[in-house]
CSV table of C-alpha atoms in Angstrom, one decimal:
chain,number,residue,atom,x,y,z
A,1,UNK,CA,-9.6,39.4,-2.2
A,2,UNK,CA,-10.5,36.0,-3.4
A,3,UNK,CA,-13.7,34.4,-2.1
A,4,UNK,CA,-14.1,30.6,-2.2
A,5,UNK,CA,-17.4,28.9,-1.5
A,6,UNK,CA,-17.7,25.1,-1.3
A,7,UNK,CA,-20.8,23.0,-1.9
A,8,UNK,CA,-21.8,19.4,-2.6
A,9,UNK,CA,-21.0,17.7,0.7
A,10,UNK,CA,-23.4,15.3,2.4
A,11,UNK,CA,-24.0,11.8,3.7
A,12,UNK,CA,-23.3,8.9,1.5
A,13,UNK,CA,-22.8,5.1,1.9
A,14,UNK,CA,-19.5,3.5,1.4
A,15,UNK,CA,-18.9,2.8,-2.3
A,16,UNK,CA,-21.0,5.8,-3.3
A,17,UNK,CA,-20.0,9.1,-5.0
A,18,UNK,CA,-20.2,12.8,-4.4
A,19,UNK,CA,-19.0,15.8,-6.3
A,20,UNK,CA,-17.8,18.8,-4.5
A,21,UNK,CA,-17.8,22.3,-6.1
A,22,UNK,CA,-15.8,25.4,-5.2
A,23,UNK,CA,-16.9,28.7,-6.7
A,24,UNK,CA,-14.1,31.3,-6.9
A,25,UNK,CA,-14.7,35.0,-7.2
A,26,UNK,CA,-12.9,38.3,-6.7
A,27,UNK,CA,-9.6,37.0,-8.0
A,28,UNK,CA,-7.4,39.8,-9.5
A,29,UNK,CA,-4.2,38.0,-10.3
A,30,UNK,CA,-3.7,36.3,-13.5
A,31,UNK,CA,-3.1,32.7,-12.4
A,32,UNK,CA,-2.9,30.7,-9.3
A,33,UNK,CA,-3.0,27.1,-8.1
A,34,UNK,CA,-6.1,25.7,-6.4
A,35,UNK,CA,-6.5,22.6,-4.2
A,36,UNK,CA,-8.7,20.5,-2.0
A,37,UNK,CA,-7.8,19.7,1.6
A,38,UNK,CA,-9.7,17.8,4.3
A,39,UNK,CA,-9.7,17.6,8.0
A,40,UNK,CA,-11.2,14.8,10.1
A,41,UNK,CA,-12.0,15.2,13.8
A,42,UNK,CA,-8.8,15.2,15.9
A,43,UNK,CA,-6.5,15.2,12.8
A,44,UNK,CA,-4.5,17.8,11.0
A,45,UNK,CA,-5.8,19.2,7.7
A,46,UNK,CA,-4.3,17.1,4.9
A,47,UNK,CA,-3.8,17.6,1.2
A,48,UNK,CA,-6.2,15.8,-1.2
A,49,UNK,CA,-5.6,17.2,-4.7
A,50,UNK,CA,-4.5,20.3,-6.6
A,51,UNK,CA,-4.2,21.7,-10.0
A,52,UNK,CA,-2.7,24.7,-11.8
A,53,UNK,CA,-4.7,27.6,-13.1
A,54,UNK,CA,-5.4,26.1,-16.5
A,55,UNK,CA,-5.9,22.6,-15.1
A,56,UNK,CA,-3.3,21.1,-17.4
A,57,UNK,CA,-1.4,19.8,-14.4
A,58,UNK,CA,-3.0,17.9,-11.5
A,59,UNK,CA,-1.8,16.1,-8.5
A,60,UNK,CA,-3.7,13.7,-6.2
A,61,UNK,CA,-2.7,12.3,-2.8
A,62,UNK,CA,-1.9,8.6,-2.8
A,63,UNK,CA,-4.9,8.0,-0.5
A,64,UNK,CA,-7.3,9.2,-3.1
A,65,UNK,CA,-5.5,8.4,-6.4
A,66,UNK,CA,-7.8,6.5,-8.7
A,67,UNK,CA,-10.9,7.4,-6.8
A,68,UNK,CA,-11.0,11.2,-6.7
A,69,UNK,CA,-10.5,13.6,-9.7
A,70,UNK,CA,-9.9,17.3,-9.5
A,71,UNK,CA,-11.0,19.5,-12.4
A,72,UNK,CA,-11.6,23.2,-13.1
A,73,UNK,CA,-14.0,25.0,-15.4
A,74,UNK,CA,-14.6,28.6,-16.4
A,75,UNK,CA,-17.7,30.3,-17.7
A,76,UNK,CA,-17.0,33.9,-18.6
A,77,UNK,CA,-15.7,35.4,-15.3
A,78,UNK,CA,-16.8,32.5,-13.1
A,79,UNK,CA,-14.3,29.9,-12.1
A,80,UNK,CA,-15.4,26.6,-10.5
A,81,UNK,CA,-13.2,23.8,-9.2
A,82,UNK,CA,-14.6,20.3,-8.7
A,83,UNK,CA,-13.7,17.2,-6.8
A,84,UNK,CA,-15.4,14.1,-8.1
A,85,UNK,CA,-15.2,11.5,-5.4
A,86,UNK,CA,-16.0,7.9,-6.3
A,87,UNK,CA,-15.7,4.6,-4.3
A,88,UNK,CA,-16.0,6.6,-1.1
A,89,UNK,CA,-14.7,4.9,2.2
A,90,UNK,CA,-15.6,5.7,5.8
A,91,UNK,CA,-12.1,7.1,6.2
A,92,UNK,CA,-12.9,9.8,3.7
A,93,UNK,CA,-15.2,11.3,6.2
A,94,UNK,CA,-14.0,14.9,6.9
A,95,UNK,CA,-14.6,18.6,6.3
A,96,UNK,CA,-13.4,19.3,2.8
A,97,UNK,CA,-11.9,22.8,2.1
A,98,UNK,CA,-10.9,24.4,-1.2
A,99,UNK,CA,-8.0,26.7,-1.3
A,100,UNK,CA,-6.1,29.0,-3.7
A,101,UNK,CA,-2.5,30.1,-3.8
A,102,UNK,CA,-1.1,33.2,-5.5
A,103,UNK,CA,1.3,31.1,-7.4
A,104,UNK,CA,0.6,28.7,-10.3
A,105,UNK,CA,2.9,26.1,-8.9
A,106,UNK,CA,1.1,23.1,-7.5
A,107,UNK,CA,1.9,22.5,-3.8
A,108,UNK,CA,0.7,20.0,-1.2
A,109,UNK,CA,1.8,22.4,1.7
A,110,UNK,CA,-1.3,24.0,3.2
A,111,UNK,CA,0.8,26.9,4.5
A,112,UNK,CA,1.4,28.0,0.9
A,113,UNK,CA,-2.2,28.6,0.2
A,114,UNK,CA,-3.5,32.1,0.7
A,115,UNK,CA,-7.3,31.8,0.5
A,116,UNK,CA,-9.6,29.2,2.0
A,117,UNK,CA,-13.3,28.4,1.8
A,118,UNK,CA,-15.5,27.7,4.8
A,119,UNK,CA,-15.6,23.9,4.3
A,120,UNK,CA,-18.2,21.3,3.5
A,121,UNK,CA,-18.9,18.2,5.5
A,122,UNK,CA,-18.6,14.8,3.8
A,123,UNK,CA,-19.7,11.8,5.8
A,124,UNK,CA,-19.3,8.2,4.5
A,125,UNK,CA,-21.3,5.6,6.4
A,126,UNK,CA,-20.2,1.9,6.5
């Protein structure tokens, strides 16, 4: 069973930056894709960015391209995924979730992700 724990959310002014982290543990399969999604009040959960297990391939939603960057790092048995968010806008306000899929193929479809974190709140003030 994979456990995902997000951190790094908070309140920031428009134009500011935040870096979200997602610590993954308990993974027993050899490779999988990971991604970030977000959900604003009253809206559906939407795709933000994803990468494959080795981080060689990444994909970002058009709404965040050029402002957000997804990366992954490993230290021994610990895997951590990051989302660097720059030039934040009030419309970026949402709960951000990290997710993992038992498939190394990058996908924007939330239904294809098998594991989810509890979410971290990001609020951007104008």
